[in-house]
């Protein structure tokens, strides 16, 4: 697998564009991804019981025939908790996009992100659709989907499948309301491989557990967020089937793209100054390891300690203890960076200057060794800063 410089339109047969339609005062806020042909599609969606209208419409479209040809997105207004009018607007967003492209409405997925409880302006939607183009600026799409994000989040890779080169690309937004339960963000992945929607859904459902479900910023779960994957077969490679070497290679590509985007979301958490990566090793099983890792990166006390550059390992041990996993606690090692702070469940001394250098970095790695098995789990989060409170206190104003 090779990492390349690219964007969401890098795979064959895809294009994208983004622009300012008026949902926000000045910044880009409207975009789409378009495939030349209907593409196999798969999705995973928020676990929040309150589900926004665009998500319902998109989930129906994917479920109907496993195909999509376009995804249209607005930022600034979430079209969530907007009642029957919100549903009508989401369907209208789907239909108007389909009409513009000359395709069936059920080949269009729609997504919205932003303030909850505000109706989507159809005038602004129509303004955006009147200006957006096929084969536009794909980098602008990555900008148009952002809300409180500070940077765009993209990744692209290639892999050889026999004589064919398959390209996969991903783009995501996410900064707040990020919590490991597949309700974290909007993420879109394009690929030019020949793969059925059922096989694509199998791969996506497997890999979401170790990528997007392993990040947390603030413990909140959004009403809108989803991951959609489109693969249009324009490479003309031999169909990728489950339980084959080609499937394993495809899954590895998907895992890399999703994990890369997940880490970028965690690093760009609202007000964040540091990325926290927690690795739990030698656990009884992978699920327990992931639960403990999530518990550590999700702890407000751990997050504030990291922000203050305080090596308070007691907070880490506490988060391990309340993760809901039954493991022996009398032989645990904890490391901050490469320095041990606890060995065999007993504190150890460390060089304060060396530790200060570790804690001042913009990426902090925490390792927890349980000595209770051979499984590993990873999770990512960020520190909790004063700016997080400020950003969310003023979100609507």
GROMACS .gro file of C-alpha atoms in nm:
model
  397
    1UNK     CA    1   0.000   0.000   0.000
    2UNK     CA    2   0.126   0.347  -0.092
    3UNK     CA    3   0.019   0.679   0.060
    4UNK     CA    4  -0.029   0.944  -0.210
    5UNK     CA    5  -0.097   1.315  -0.229
    6UNK     CA    6  -0.462   1.330  -0.322
    7UNK     CA    7  -0.818   1.417  -0.230
    8UNK     CA    8  -1.164   1.262  -0.229
    9UNK     CA    9  -1.173   1.276  -0.612
   10UNK     CA   10  -0.845   1.087  -0.660
   11UNK     CA   11  -1.006   0.747  -0.739
   12UNK     CA   12  -1.106   0.699  -1.101
   13UNK     CA   13  -1.451   0.824  -1.196
   14UNK     CA   14  -1.502   1.060  -0.901
   15UNK     CA   15  -1.521   1.438  -0.882
   16UNK     CA   16  -1.606   1.686  -0.608
   17UNK     CA   17  -1.665   2.053  -0.550
   18UNK     CA   18  -1.730   2.297  -0.266
   19UNK     CA   19  -1.843   2.658  -0.234
   20UNK     CA   20  -2.018   2.920  -0.021
   21UNK     CA   21  -2.397   2.895  -0.051
   22UNK     CA   22  -2.494   3.115   0.245
   23UNK     CA   23  -2.557   2.870   0.529
   24UNK     CA   24  -2.259   3.038   0.700
   25UNK     CA   25  -2.172   3.406   0.687
   26UNK     CA   26  -1.850   3.377   0.490
   27UNK     CA   27  -1.690   3.032   0.486
   28UNK     CA   28  -1.756   2.753   0.237
   29UNK     CA   29  -2.060   2.553   0.343
   30UNK     CA   30  -2.187   2.341   0.054
   31UNK     CA   31  -2.036   2.060  -0.151
   32UNK     CA   32  -2.082   1.731  -0.327
   33UNK     CA   33  -1.904   1.415  -0.435
   34UNK     CA   34  -2.013   1.267  -0.769
   35UNK     CA   35  -1.933   0.934  -0.936
   36UNK     CA   36  -1.952   0.894  -1.314
   37UNK     CA   37  -2.150   0.574  -1.262
   38UNK     CA   38  -2.359   0.431  -0.977
   39UNK     CA   39  -2.122   0.297  -0.712
   40UNK     CA   40  -2.155   0.019  -0.457
   41UNK     CA   41  -2.232   0.187  -0.126
   42UNK     CA   42  -2.212   0.109   0.244
   43UNK     CA   43  -2.273   0.310   0.558
   44UNK     CA   44  -2.258   0.317   0.935
   45UNK     CA   45  -2.460   0.568   1.133
   46UNK     CA   46  -2.503   0.743   1.466
   47UNK     CA   47  -2.623   0.539   1.764
   48UNK     CA   48  -2.802   0.840   1.907
   49UNK     CA   49  -3.175   0.769   1.938
   50UNK     CA   50  -3.244   1.120   1.808
   51UNK     CA   51  -3.163   1.095   1.437
   52UNK     CA   52  -3.147   1.391   1.201
   53UNK     CA   53  -3.353   1.397   0.882
   54UNK     CA   54  -3.057   1.380   0.638
   55UNK     CA   55  -2.929   1.063   0.801
   56UNK     CA   56  -3.269   0.896   0.767
   57UNK     CA   57  -3.285   0.987   0.397
   58UNK     CA   58  -2.930   0.866   0.330
   59UNK     CA   59  -2.977   0.542   0.518
   60UNK     CA   60  -3.291   0.470   0.314
   61UNK     CA   61  -3.102   0.538  -0.010
   62UNK     CA   62  -2.816   0.303   0.075
   63UNK     CA   63  -3.051   0.032   0.200
   64UNK     CA   64  -3.276   0.041  -0.107
   65UNK     CA   65  -3.031  -0.099  -0.362
   66UNK     CA   66  -2.680  -0.061  -0.218
   67UNK     CA   67  -2.590   0.204  -0.475
   68UNK     CA   68  -2.505   0.575  -0.464
   69UNK     CA   69  -2.387   0.813  -0.732
   70UNK     CA   70  -2.364   1.136  -0.533
   71UNK     CA   71  -2.332   1.270  -0.180
   72UNK     CA   72  -2.438   1.630  -0.115
   73UNK     CA   73  -2.346   1.807   0.208
   74UNK     CA   74  -2.411   2.138   0.379
   75UNK     CA   75  -2.251   2.274   0.692
   76UNK     CA   76  -2.374   2.543   0.929
   77UNK     CA   77  -2.723   2.396   0.976
   78UNK     CA   78  -2.775   2.037   1.094
   79UNK     CA   79  -3.142   1.999   0.990
   80UNK     CA   80  -3.184   1.799   1.310
   81UNK     CA   81  -3.483   1.810   1.547
   82UNK     CA   82  -3.677   1.998   1.277
   83UNK     CA   83  -3.987   1.777   1.258
   84UNK     CA   84  -4.185   1.702   0.943
   85UNK     CA   85  -4.053   2.014   0.770
   86UNK     CA   86  -3.699   1.892   0.823
   87UNK     CA   87  -3.780   1.558   0.659
   88UNK     CA   88  -3.942   1.733   0.363
   89UNK     CA   89  -3.636   1.954   0.326
   90UNK     CA   90  -3.396   1.658   0.335
   91UNK     CA   91  -3.595   1.479   0.063
   92UNK     CA   92  -3.604   1.804  -0.138
   93UNK     CA   93  -3.226   1.834  -0.100
   94UNK     CA   94  -3.196   1.481  -0.240
   95UNK     CA   95  -3.437   1.545  -0.528
   96UNK     CA   96  -3.292   1.880  -0.635
   97UNK     CA   97  -2.943   1.730  -0.643
   98UNK     CA   98  -3.064   1.433  -0.847
   99UNK     CA   99  -3.241   1.665  -1.090
  100UNK     CA  100  -2.925   1.871  -1.135
  101UNK     CA  101  -2.726   1.555  -1.215
  102UNK     CA  102  -3.000   1.384  -1.415
  103UNK     CA  103  -3.001   1.073  -1.196
  104UNK     CA  104  -3.251   0.890  -0.973
  105UNK     CA  105  -3.318   1.052  -0.636
  106UNK     CA  106  -3.240   0.731  -0.446
  107UNK     CA  107  -2.883   0.743  -0.582
  108UNK     CA  108  -2.818   1.058  -0.376
  109UNK     CA  109  -2.716   1.064  -0.010
  110UNK     CA  110  -2.754   1.387   0.186
  111UNK     CA  111  -2.571   1.508   0.494
  112UNK     CA  112  -2.596   1.819   0.709
  113UNK     CA  113  -2.386   1.938   1.001
  114UNK     CA  114  -2.403   2.242   1.224
  115UNK     CA  115  -2.655   2.396   1.461
  116UNK     CA  116  -2.936   2.165   1.577
  117UNK     CA  117  -3.296   2.289   1.567
  118UNK     CA  118  -3.273   2.528   1.272
  119UNK     CA  119  -3.454   2.469   0.945
  120UNK     CA  120  -3.255   2.430   0.626
  121UNK     CA  121  -3.297   2.729   0.396
  122UNK     CA  122  -3.417   2.606   0.058
  123UNK     CA  123  -3.315   2.938  -0.101
  124UNK     CA  124  -2.957   2.886   0.012
  125UNK     CA  125  -2.968   2.523  -0.099
  126UNK     CA  126  -3.087   2.622  -0.445
  127UNK     CA  127  -2.821   2.894  -0.456
  128UNK     CA  128  -2.554   2.634  -0.385
  129UNK     CA  129  -2.689   2.390  -0.643
  130UNK     CA  130  -2.702   2.662  -0.906
  131UNK     CA  131  -2.328   2.726  -0.872
  132UNK     CA  132  -2.177   2.387  -0.793
  133UNK     CA  133  -2.018   2.191  -1.077
  134UNK     CA  134  -1.901   1.840  -1.163
  135UNK     CA  135  -1.521   1.819  -1.183
  136UNK     CA  136  -1.486   2.120  -0.958
  137UNK     CA  137  -1.229   2.179  -0.684
  138UNK     CA  138  -1.221   1.866  -0.468
  139UNK     CA  139  -1.006   2.037  -0.205
  140UNK     CA  140  -1.289   2.286  -0.157
  141UNK     CA  141  -1.524   2.000  -0.068
  142UNK     CA  142  -1.301   1.919   0.231
  143UNK     CA  143  -1.333   2.283   0.343
  144UNK     CA  144  -1.708   2.308   0.283
  145UNK     CA  145  -1.800   2.031   0.529
  146UNK     CA  146  -1.619   2.180   0.828
  147UNK     CA  147  -1.786   2.331   1.134
  148UNK     CA  148  -1.560   2.411   1.433
  149UNK     CA  149  -1.273   2.215   1.276
  150UNK     CA  150  -0.947   2.405   1.240
  151UNK     CA  151  -0.804   2.195   0.955
  152UNK     CA  152  -0.929   1.978   0.670
  153UNK     CA  153  -0.886   1.602   0.707
  154UNK     CA  154  -0.803   1.397   0.399
  155UNK     CA  155  -0.603   1.087   0.306
  156UNK     CA  156  -0.544   0.884  -0.012
  157UNK     CA  157  -0.373   0.550  -0.079
  158UNK     CA  158  -0.316   0.307  -0.365
  159UNK     CA  159  -0.272  -0.070  -0.375
  160UNK     CA  160  -0.196  -0.321  -0.650
  161UNK     CA  161  -0.461  -0.582  -0.724
  162UNK     CA  162  -0.296  -0.800  -0.987
  163UNK     CA  163  -0.218  -0.571  -1.282
  164UNK     CA  164  -0.463  -0.307  -1.160
  165UNK     CA  165  -0.395  -0.015  -0.925
  166UNK     CA  166  -0.685   0.062  -0.692
  167UNK     CA  167  -0.711   0.406  -0.530
  168UNK     CA  168  -0.899   0.485  -0.209
  169UNK     CA  169  -0.947   0.830  -0.058
  170UNK     CA  170  -1.118   0.967   0.249
  171UNK     CA  171  -1.233   1.302   0.385
  172UNK     CA  172  -1.386   1.379   0.722
  173UNK     CA  173  -1.506   1.654   0.950
  174UNK     CA  174  -1.526   1.635   1.326
  175UNK     CA  175  -1.410   1.843   1.618
  176UNK     CA  176  -1.678   1.830   1.888
  177UNK     CA  177  -1.956   1.587   1.982
  178UNK     CA  178  -1.696   1.314   1.930
  179UNK     CA  179  -1.738   0.993   2.126
  180UNK     CA  180  -1.658   0.630   2.046
  181UNK     CA  181  -1.992   0.483   1.946
  182UNK     CA  182  -2.004   0.554   1.571
  183UNK     CA  183  -2.160   0.889   1.625
  184UNK     CA  184  -1.859   1.100   1.583
  185UNK     CA  185  -1.842   1.285   1.256
  186UNK     CA  186  -1.912   1.293   0.886
  187UNK     CA  187  -1.668   1.080   0.690
  188UNK     CA  188  -1.680   0.994   0.321
  189UNK     CA  189  -1.461   0.739   0.146
  190UNK     CA  190  -1.434   0.685  -0.229
  191UNK     CA  191  -1.271   0.396  -0.413
  192UNK     CA  192  -1.251   0.273  -0.772
  193UNK     CA  193  -1.240  -0.100  -0.689
  194UNK     CA  194  -1.487  -0.357  -0.820
  195UNK     CA  195  -1.663  -0.475  -0.503
  196UNK     CA  196  -2.028  -0.545  -0.422
  197UNK     CA  197  -2.223  -0.339  -0.172
  198UNK     CA  198  -2.262  -0.640   0.059
  199UNK     CA  199  -1.888  -0.704   0.064
  200UNK     CA  200  -1.822  -0.334   0.108
  201UNK     CA  201  -2.061  -0.322   0.404
  202UNK     CA  202  -1.887  -0.623   0.559
  203UNK     CA  203  -1.549  -0.453   0.536
  204UNK     CA  204  -1.679  -0.120   0.669
  205UNK     CA  205  -1.863  -0.274   0.964
  206UNK     CA  206  -1.551  -0.467   1.065
  207UNK     CA  207  -1.310  -0.177   1.052
  208UNK     CA  208  -1.525   0.090   1.215
  209UNK     CA  209  -1.477  -0.087   1.549
  210UNK     CA  210  -1.102  -0.027   1.558
  211UNK     CA  211  -1.099   0.319   1.402
  212UNK     CA  212  -1.388   0.566   1.434
  213UNK     CA  213  -1.534   0.383   1.733
  214UNK     CA  214  -1.205   0.432   1.919
  215UNK     CA  215  -1.196   0.811   1.933
  216UNK     CA  216  -1.339   1.055   2.183
  217UNK     CA  217  -1.320   1.429   2.235
  218UNK     CA  218  -1.597   1.520   2.476
  219UNK     CA  219  -1.821   1.217   2.533
  220UNK     CA  220  -2.113   1.361   2.333
  221UNK     CA  221  -2.280   1.163   2.056
  222UNK     CA  222  -2.422   1.360   1.763
  223UNK     CA  223  -2.758   1.322   1.589
  224UNK     CA  224  -2.628   1.356   1.232
  225UNK     CA  225  -2.309   1.173   1.185
  226UNK     CA  226  -2.224   0.887   0.955
  227UNK     CA  227  -1.959   0.719   0.745
  228UNK     CA  228  -2.042   0.652   0.381
  229UNK     CA  229  -1.825   0.453   0.139
  230UNK     CA  230  -1.866   0.447  -0.240
  231UNK     CA  231  -1.673   0.214  -0.472
  232UNK     CA  232  -1.754   0.249  -0.841
  233UNK     CA  233  -1.552  -0.029  -1.008
  234UNK     CA  234  -1.389   0.206  -1.260
  235UNK     CA  235  -1.055   0.028  -1.216
  236UNK     CA  236  -1.213  -0.281  -1.378
  237UNK     CA  237  -1.024  -0.512  -1.142
  238UNK     CA  238  -1.143  -0.863  -1.070
  239UNK     CA  239  -1.432  -0.844  -0.822
  240UNK     CA  240  -1.314  -0.845  -0.462
  241UNK     CA  241  -1.483  -1.127  -0.270
  242UNK     CA  242  -1.490  -1.210   0.103
  243UNK     CA  243  -1.239  -1.457   0.244
  244UNK     CA  244  -0.979  -1.388  -0.024
  245UNK     CA  245  -0.634  -1.229  -0.025
  246UNK     CA  246  -0.777  -0.938  -0.226
  247UNK     CA  247  -1.041  -0.881   0.042
  248UNK     CA  248  -0.770  -0.873   0.310
  249UNK     CA  249  -0.577  -0.613   0.107
  250UNK     CA  250  -0.891  -0.406   0.058
  251UNK     CA  251  -0.968  -0.421   0.431
  252UNK     CA  252  -0.612  -0.309   0.507
  253UNK     CA  253  -0.661  -0.006   0.281
  254UNK     CA  254  -0.993   0.076   0.447
  255UNK     CA  255  -0.846   0.033   0.794
  256UNK     CA  256  -0.559   0.268   0.713
  257UNK     CA  257  -0.785   0.537   0.568
  258UNK     CA  258  -1.036   0.520   0.854
  259UNK     CA  259  -0.771   0.510   1.127
  260UNK     CA  260  -0.585   0.803   0.973
  261UNK     CA  261  -0.903   1.011   0.959
  262UNK     CA  262  -1.001   0.907   1.312
  263UNK     CA  263  -0.667   1.024   1.452
  264UNK     CA  264  -0.692   1.353   1.264
  265UNK     CA  265  -1.038   1.412   1.412
  266UNK     CA  266  -0.914   1.338   1.764
  267UNK     CA  267  -0.614   1.567   1.719
  268UNK     CA  268  -0.840   1.849   1.598
  269UNK     CA  269  -1.080   1.828   1.891
  270UNK     CA  270  -1.236   2.160   1.990
  271UNK     CA  271  -0.975   2.362   2.175
  272UNK     CA  272  -0.731   2.071   2.170
  273UNK     CA  273  -0.357   2.122   2.198
  274UNK     CA  274  -0.248   1.759   2.224
  275UNK     CA  275  -0.339   1.422   2.073
  276UNK     CA  276  -0.362   1.140   2.328
  277UNK     CA  277  -0.302   0.784   2.211
  278UNK     CA  278  -0.363   0.505   2.459
  279UNK     CA  279  -0.250   0.151   2.389
  280UNK     CA  280  -0.357  -0.133   2.617
  281UNK     CA  281  -0.142  -0.443   2.569
  282UNK     CA  282  -0.144  -0.800   2.696
  283UNK     CA  283  -0.518  -0.788   2.766
  284UNK     CA  284  -0.746  -1.095   2.791
  285UNK     CA  285  -0.917  -1.006   2.459
  286UNK     CA  286  -0.934  -0.728   2.204
  287UNK     CA  287  -1.273  -0.594   2.318
  288UNK     CA  288  -1.152  -0.553   2.677
  289UNK     CA  289  -0.836  -0.384   2.552
  290UNK     CA  290  -1.034  -0.137   2.341
  291UNK     CA  291  -1.276  -0.061   2.626
  292UNK     CA  292  -0.991   0.019   2.863
  293UNK     CA  293  -0.811   0.233   2.606
  294UNK     CA  294  -1.134   0.428   2.540
  295UNK     CA  295  -1.188   0.472   2.912
  296UNK     CA  296  -0.846   0.634   2.951
  297UNK     CA  297  -0.871   0.877   2.656
  298UNK     CA  298  -1.229   0.961   2.757
  299UNK     CA  299  -1.145   1.051   3.118
  300UNK     CA  300  -1.189   1.421   3.183
  301UNK     CA  301  -0.928   1.400   3.458
  302UNK     CA  302  -0.675   1.238   3.227
  303UNK     CA  303  -0.752   1.493   2.955
  304UNK     CA  304  -0.707   1.790   3.189
  305UNK     CA  305  -0.386   1.642   3.333
  306UNK     CA  306  -0.246   1.608   2.981
  307UNK     CA  307  -0.345   1.967   2.905
  308UNK     CA  308  -0.161   2.080   3.218
  309UNK     CA  309   0.136   1.859   3.125
  310UNK     CA  310   0.100   1.681   3.457
  311UNK     CA  311   0.213   1.313   3.461
  312UNK     CA  312  -0.068   1.218   3.699
  313UNK     CA  313  -0.067   0.843   3.636
  314UNK     CA  314  -0.317   0.781   3.916
  315UNK     CA  315  -0.591   0.919   3.692
  316UNK     CA  316  -0.491   0.671   3.420
  317UNK     CA  317  -0.508   0.378   3.660
  318UNK     CA  318  -0.844   0.496   3.786
  319UNK     CA  319  -0.984   0.510   3.431
  320UNK     CA  320  -0.858   0.156   3.371
  321UNK     CA  321  -1.035   0.044   3.687
  322UNK     CA  322  -1.379   0.180   3.594
  323UNK     CA  323  -1.376   0.062   3.233
  324UNK     CA  324  -1.611  -0.224   3.320
  325UNK     CA  325  -1.356  -0.494   3.241
  326UNK     CA  326  -1.276  -0.770   3.489
  327UNK     CA  327  -0.897  -0.809   3.484
  328UNK     CA  328  -0.629  -0.861   3.751
  329UNK     CA  329  -0.503  -0.527   3.879
  330UNK     CA  330  -0.202  -0.642   4.078
  331UNK     CA  331   0.051  -0.654   3.792
  332UNK     CA  332  -0.012  -0.348   3.575
  333UNK     CA  333   0.258  -0.139   3.408
  334UNK     CA  334   0.188   0.215   3.293
  335UNK     CA  335   0.415   0.419   3.066
  336UNK     CA  336   0.400   0.782   2.961
  337UNK     CA  337   0.595   0.790   2.639
  338UNK     CA  338   0.887   0.555   2.699
  339UNK     CA  339   0.908   0.624   3.073
  340UNK     CA  340   0.748   0.383   3.323
  341UNK     CA  341   0.547   0.548   3.601
  342UNK     CA  342   0.408   0.223   3.743
  343UNK     CA  343   0.552  -0.128   3.734
  344UNK     CA  344   0.375  -0.434   3.877
  345UNK     CA  345   0.106  -0.200   4.013
  346UNK     CA  346   0.359  -0.006   4.219
  347UNK     CA  347   0.484   0.348   4.155
  348UNK     CA  348   0.836   0.402   4.029
  349UNK     CA  349   1.051   0.714   4.027
  350UNK     CA  350   1.135   0.885   3.701
  351UNK     CA  351   1.348   1.171   3.578
  352UNK     CA  352   1.134   1.485   3.606
  353UNK     CA  353   1.312   1.673   3.328
  354UNK     CA  354   1.280   1.380   3.088
  355UNK     CA  355   0.913   1.348   3.180
  356UNK     CA  356   0.856   1.720   3.128
  357UNK     CA  357   0.991   1.687   2.774
  358UNK     CA  358   0.748   1.401   2.705
  359UNK     CA  359   0.448   1.591   2.844
  360UNK     CA  360   0.531   1.907   2.648
  361UNK     CA  361   0.498   1.727   2.314
  362UNK     CA  362   0.186   1.771   2.102
  363UNK     CA  363   0.127   1.394   2.095
  364UNK     CA  364   0.118   1.198   2.420
  365UNK     CA  365   0.136   0.817   2.417
  366UNK     CA  366   0.006   0.621   2.715
  367UNK     CA  367   0.074   0.248   2.738
  368UNK     CA  368  -0.102   0.017   2.984
  369UNK     CA  369   0.035  -0.337   3.014
  370UNK     CA  370  -0.208  -0.569   3.192
  371UNK     CA  371   0.005  -0.889   3.183
  372UNK     CA  372  -0.325  -1.079   3.148
  373UNK     CA  373  -0.332  -1.206   2.787
  374UNK     CA  374  -0.201  -1.131   2.441
  375UNK     CA  375  -0.455  -0.884   2.294
  376UNK     CA  376  -0.409  -0.515   2.216
  377UNK     CA  377  -0.642  -0.216   2.190
  378UNK     CA  378  -0.587   0.142   2.073
  379UNK     CA  379  -0.787   0.460   2.128
  380UNK     CA  380  -0.735   0.827   2.051
  381UNK     CA  381  -0.852   1.145   2.214
  382UNK     CA  382  -0.730   1.493   2.301
  383UNK     CA  383  -0.669   1.715   2.600
  384UNK     CA  384  -0.947   1.923   2.752
  385UNK     CA  385  -0.865   2.292   2.742
  386UNK     CA  386  -1.014   2.624   2.847
  387UNK     CA  387  -1.088   2.691   2.481
  388UNK     CA  388  -1.318   2.388   2.460
  389UNK     CA  389  -1.555   2.553   2.708
  390UNK     CA  390  -1.530   2.886   2.527
  391UNK     CA  391  -1.600   2.737   2.182
  392UNK     CA  392  -1.907   2.545   2.299
  393UNK     CA  393  -2.040   2.821   2.523
  394UNK     CA  394  -2.051   3.051   2.220
  395UNK     CA  395  -2.146   2.795   1.951
  396UNK     CA  396  -2.472   2.961   1.841
  397UNK     CA  397  -2.364   3.320   1.908
   0.00000   0.00000   0.00000
